[in-house]
PDB file of C-alpha atoms in Angstrom:
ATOM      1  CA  UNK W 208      35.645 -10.820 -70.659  1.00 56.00           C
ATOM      2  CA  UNK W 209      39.076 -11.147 -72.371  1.00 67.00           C
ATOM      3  CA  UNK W 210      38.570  -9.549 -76.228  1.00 92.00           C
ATOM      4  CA  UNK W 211      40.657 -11.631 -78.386  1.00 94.00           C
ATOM      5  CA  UNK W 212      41.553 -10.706 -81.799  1.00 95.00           C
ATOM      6  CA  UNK W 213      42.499 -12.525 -85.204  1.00 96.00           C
ATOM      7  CA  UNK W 214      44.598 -11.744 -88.434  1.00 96.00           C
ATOM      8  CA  UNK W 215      40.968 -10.412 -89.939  1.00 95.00           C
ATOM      9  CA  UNK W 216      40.702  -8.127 -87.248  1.00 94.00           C
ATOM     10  CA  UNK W 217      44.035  -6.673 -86.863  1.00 95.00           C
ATOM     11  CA  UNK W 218      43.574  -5.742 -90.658  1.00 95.00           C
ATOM     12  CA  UNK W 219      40.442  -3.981 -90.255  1.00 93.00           C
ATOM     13  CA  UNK W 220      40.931  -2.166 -86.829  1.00 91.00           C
ATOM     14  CA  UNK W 221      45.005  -0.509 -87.521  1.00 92.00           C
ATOM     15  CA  UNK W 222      44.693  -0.988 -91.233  1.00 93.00           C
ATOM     16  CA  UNK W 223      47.740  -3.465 -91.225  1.00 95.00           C
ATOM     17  CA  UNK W 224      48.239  -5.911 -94.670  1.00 97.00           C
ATOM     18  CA  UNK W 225      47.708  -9.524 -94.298  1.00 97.00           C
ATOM     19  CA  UNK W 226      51.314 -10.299 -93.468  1.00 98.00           C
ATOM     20  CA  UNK W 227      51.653  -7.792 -91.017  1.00 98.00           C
ATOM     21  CA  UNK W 228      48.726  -8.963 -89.212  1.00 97.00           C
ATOM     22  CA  UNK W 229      49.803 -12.389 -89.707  1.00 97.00           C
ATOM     23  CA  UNK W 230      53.666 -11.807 -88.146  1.00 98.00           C
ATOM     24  CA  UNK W 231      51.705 -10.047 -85.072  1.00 98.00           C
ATOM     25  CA  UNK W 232      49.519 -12.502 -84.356  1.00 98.00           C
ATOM     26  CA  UNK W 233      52.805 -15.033 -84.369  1.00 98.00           C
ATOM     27  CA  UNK W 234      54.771 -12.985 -82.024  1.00 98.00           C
ATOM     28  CA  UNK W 235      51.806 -12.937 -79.643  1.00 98.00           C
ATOM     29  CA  UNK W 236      51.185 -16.475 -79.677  1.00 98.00           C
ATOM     30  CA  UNK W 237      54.528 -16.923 -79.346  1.00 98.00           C
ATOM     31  CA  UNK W 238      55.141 -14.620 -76.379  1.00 98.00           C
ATOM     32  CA  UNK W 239      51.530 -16.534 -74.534  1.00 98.00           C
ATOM     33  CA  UNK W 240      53.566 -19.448 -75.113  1.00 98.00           C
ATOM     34  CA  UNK W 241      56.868 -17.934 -72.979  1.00 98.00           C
ATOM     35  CA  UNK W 242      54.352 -16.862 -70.602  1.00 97.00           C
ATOM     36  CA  UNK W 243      53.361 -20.660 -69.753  1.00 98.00           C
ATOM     37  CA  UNK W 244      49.978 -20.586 -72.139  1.00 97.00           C
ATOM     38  CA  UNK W 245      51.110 -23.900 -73.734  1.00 97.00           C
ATOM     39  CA  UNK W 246      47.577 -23.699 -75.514  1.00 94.00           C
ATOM     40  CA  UNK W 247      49.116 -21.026 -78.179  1.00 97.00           C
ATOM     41  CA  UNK W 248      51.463 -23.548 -79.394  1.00 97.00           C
ATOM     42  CA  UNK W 249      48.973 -24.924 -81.922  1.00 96.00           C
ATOM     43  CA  UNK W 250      49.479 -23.637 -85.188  1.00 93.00           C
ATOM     44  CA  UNK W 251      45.679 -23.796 -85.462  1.00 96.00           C
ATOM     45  CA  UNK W 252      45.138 -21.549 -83.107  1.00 96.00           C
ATOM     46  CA  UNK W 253      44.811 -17.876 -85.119  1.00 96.00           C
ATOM     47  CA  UNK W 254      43.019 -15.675 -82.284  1.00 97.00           C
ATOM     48  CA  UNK W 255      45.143 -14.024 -79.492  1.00 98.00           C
ATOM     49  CA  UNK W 256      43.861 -12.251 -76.626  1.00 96.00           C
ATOM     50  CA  UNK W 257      43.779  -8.467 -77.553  1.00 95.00           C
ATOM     51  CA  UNK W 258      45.989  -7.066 -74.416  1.00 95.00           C
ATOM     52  CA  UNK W 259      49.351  -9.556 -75.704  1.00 97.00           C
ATOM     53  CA  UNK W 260      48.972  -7.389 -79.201  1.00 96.00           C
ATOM     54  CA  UNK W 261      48.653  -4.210 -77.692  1.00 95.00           C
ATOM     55  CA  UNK W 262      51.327  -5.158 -75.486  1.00 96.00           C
ATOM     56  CA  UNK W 263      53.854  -5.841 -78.440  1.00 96.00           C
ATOM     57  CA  UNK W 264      52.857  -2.758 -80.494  1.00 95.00           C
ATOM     58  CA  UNK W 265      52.565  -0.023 -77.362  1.00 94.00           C
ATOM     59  CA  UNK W 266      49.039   1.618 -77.635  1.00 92.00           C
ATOM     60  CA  UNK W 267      45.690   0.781 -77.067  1.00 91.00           C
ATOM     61  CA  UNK W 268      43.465  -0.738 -79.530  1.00 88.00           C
ATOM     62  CA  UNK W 269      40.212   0.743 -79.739  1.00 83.00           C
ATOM     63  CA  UNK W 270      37.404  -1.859 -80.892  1.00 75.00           C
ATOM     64  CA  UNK W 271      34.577  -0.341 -83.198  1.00 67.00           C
ATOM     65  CA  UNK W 272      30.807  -0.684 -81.930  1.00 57.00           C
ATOM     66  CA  UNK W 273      28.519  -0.496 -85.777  1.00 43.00           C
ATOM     67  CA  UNK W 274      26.045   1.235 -83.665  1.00 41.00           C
ATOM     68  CA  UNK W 275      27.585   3.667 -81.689  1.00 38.00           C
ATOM     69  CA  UNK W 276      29.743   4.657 -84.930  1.00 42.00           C
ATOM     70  CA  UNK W 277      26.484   4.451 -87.105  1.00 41.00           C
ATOM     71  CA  UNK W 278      24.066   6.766 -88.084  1.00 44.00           C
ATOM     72  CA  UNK W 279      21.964   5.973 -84.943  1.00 44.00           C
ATOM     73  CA  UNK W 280      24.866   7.737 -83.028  1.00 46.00           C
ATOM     74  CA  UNK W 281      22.883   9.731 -80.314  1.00 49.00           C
ATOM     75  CA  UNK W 282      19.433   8.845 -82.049  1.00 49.00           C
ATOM     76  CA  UNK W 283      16.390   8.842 -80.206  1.00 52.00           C
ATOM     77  CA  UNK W 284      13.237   7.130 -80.847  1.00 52.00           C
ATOM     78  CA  UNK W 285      10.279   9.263 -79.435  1.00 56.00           C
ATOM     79  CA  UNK W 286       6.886   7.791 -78.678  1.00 64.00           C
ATOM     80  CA  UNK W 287       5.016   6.994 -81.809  1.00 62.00           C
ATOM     81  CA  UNK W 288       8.254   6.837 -84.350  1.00 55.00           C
ATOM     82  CA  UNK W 289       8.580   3.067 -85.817  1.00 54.00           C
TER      83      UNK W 289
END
């Protein structure tokens, strides 16, 4: 499954302000677009697929998982433990 992101997202995940995230998700749509994804070409449209960002910027975005980055982080329920 394709992980798209949106201006929200980009914020929390590299820290970036609201109109940095906001230009980046632009130049992706906007690149999507060049690349024959007429669908981007709705100003409506505000998520990007997460591969055209990391594309523009040069390194990988790493998504956060709550649980694995919890406190539960190698936690293990034994028999009897609610």
């Amino acid at each position: 499954m394709i992980q798209v992101v949106d201006k929200n997202d980009l914020m929390e995940l590299i820290g970036y302000s609201e109109t940095q995230a906001s230009k980046l998700i632009r130049k992706a749509k906007s690149q999507l677009v060049q690349e024959g994804f007429e669908w981007y070409k709705n100003k409506r449209i505000g998520r990007v697929p997460i591969i055209t960002v990391e594309s523009i910027l040069g390194f990988q975005i790493q998504l956060k998982n709550d649980i694995i980055e919890g406190n539960l982080q190698n936690a293990v329920m034994t028999e009897g433990e609610k």
